[in-house]
């Protein structure tokens, strides 16, 4: 059922207030990075980039974190979030 159809049905059944009441989300996401992982990522970011690269990229950092077995897996988006949270940037 399309969203507009659900909203229309809810409005007919429960009125305006019924449409405004939203069900709570059921999604629970497990955090992939804790303080220890974040500290290792920051230290890695401040280190020299691999040979052949002028600076670290988000993907290089993510790959190196897995290679060093700091984490089982981590995406470049998570790396970006951690660096943004700690106010670090990659060479800017």
CSV table of C-alpha atoms in Angstrom, one decimal:
chain,number,residue,atom,x,y,z
A,1,UNK,CA,0.0,0.0,0.0
A,2,UNK,CA,1.4,3.4,-1.0
A,3,UNK,CA,2.1,6.0,1.7
A,4,UNK,CA,-0.5,8.4,0.5
A,5,UNK,CA,-3.2,5.6,0.7
A,6,UNK,CA,-2.1,4.7,4.2
A,7,UNK,CA,-2.3,8.4,5.3
A,8,UNK,CA,-5.7,8.8,3.7
A,9,UNK,CA,-7.1,5.7,5.4
A,10,UNK,CA,-5.7,6.8,8.7
A,11,UNK,CA,-7.2,10.2,8.3
A,12,UNK,CA,-10.6,8.7,7.5
A,13,UNK,CA,-10.4,6.3,10.5
A,14,UNK,CA,-8.8,8.5,13.2
A,15,UNK,CA,-9.0,12.1,12.0
A,16,UNK,CA,-6.3,14.7,11.9
A,17,UNK,CA,-4.7,13.7,15.2
A,18,UNK,CA,-4.4,10.1,14.0
A,19,UNK,CA,-2.4,11.1,11.0
A,20,UNK,CA,0.0,13.1,13.1
A,21,UNK,CA,0.7,10.2,15.5
A,22,UNK,CA,3.7,8.2,14.1
A,23,UNK,CA,4.6,4.8,15.2
A,24,UNK,CA,8.0,4.5,16.8
A,25,UNK,CA,10.8,3.2,14.7
A,26,UNK,CA,11.8,-0.4,15.2
A,27,UNK,CA,15.3,0.0,13.8
A,28,UNK,CA,18.2,-0.5,16.2
A,29,UNK,CA,21.6,0.0,14.7
A,30,UNK,CA,24.7,-1.4,16.3
A,31,UNK,CA,27.6,1.1,16.6
A,32,UNK,CA,30.6,0.0,14.6
A,33,UNK,CA,33.0,2.3,16.3
A,34,UNK,CA,33.7,2.7,20.0
A,35,UNK,CA,36.2,5.0,21.7
A,36,UNK,CA,39.1,2.6,21.2
A,37,UNK,CA,38.4,2.3,17.4
A,38,UNK,CA,38.0,6.0,17.1
A,39,UNK,CA,41.3,6.7,18.8
A,40,UNK,CA,43.1,4.2,16.5
A,41,UNK,CA,41.5,5.9,13.5
A,42,UNK,CA,42.5,9.3,14.6
A,43,UNK,CA,46.1,8.1,15.2
A,44,UNK,CA,46.1,6.5,11.8
A,45,UNK,CA,44.8,9.6,10.2
A,46,UNK,CA,47.6,11.6,11.7
A,47,UNK,CA,50.3,9.2,10.5
A,48,UNK,CA,52.1,9.2,7.2
A,49,UNK,CA,49.9,7.9,4.3
A,50,UNK,CA,51.0,4.7,2.5
A,51,UNK,CA,53.8,4.9,0.0
A,52,UNK,CA,52.6,6.2,-3.3
A,53,UNK,CA,49.9,8.4,-1.8
A,54,UNK,CA,50.2,12.1,-0.9
A,55,UNK,CA,47.5,12.0,1.7
A,56,UNK,CA,45.0,9.6,3.3
A,57,UNK,CA,41.6,9.1,1.7
A,58,UNK,CA,38.5,7.8,3.5
A,59,UNK,CA,38.7,4.5,1.6
A,60,UNK,CA,42.4,4.1,2.3
A,61,UNK,CA,41.8,4.7,6.0
A,62,UNK,CA,38.9,2.2,6.1
A,63,UNK,CA,41.0,-0.4,4.2
A,64,UNK,CA,44.0,0.1,6.6
A,65,UNK,CA,41.8,-0.2,9.7
A,66,UNK,CA,40.7,-3.6,8.4
A,67,UNK,CA,44.2,-4.6,7.3
A,68,UNK,CA,45.6,-3.8,10.8
A,69,UNK,CA,42.7,-5.8,12.3
A,70,UNK,CA,41.4,-2.8,14.4
A,71,UNK,CA,37.9,-3.7,13.1
A,72,UNK,CA,36.4,-6.6,11.1
A,73,UNK,CA,34.8,-4.2,8.6
A,74,UNK,CA,34.3,-0.4,8.4
A,75,UNK,CA,32.9,1.7,5.6
A,76,UNK,CA,34.4,5.0,4.3
A,77,UNK,CA,31.2,6.6,5.4
A,78,UNK,CA,31.8,5.5,9.0
A,79,UNK,CA,35.4,6.8,8.8
A,80,UNK,CA,34.0,10.1,7.6
A,81,UNK,CA,31.5,10.3,10.5
A,82,UNK,CA,34.2,9.7,13.1
A,83,UNK,CA,36.6,12.2,11.6
A,84,UNK,CA,33.8,14.8,11.4
A,85,UNK,CA,32.8,14.1,15.0
A,86,UNK,CA,36.4,14.7,16.1
A,87,UNK,CA,36.8,17.8,13.8
A,88,UNK,CA,39.5,16.3,11.7
A,89,UNK,CA,39.8,16.7,8.0
A,90,UNK,CA,42.0,15.0,5.4
A,91,UNK,CA,44.6,17.6,4.5
A,92,UNK,CA,42.4,20.6,4.1
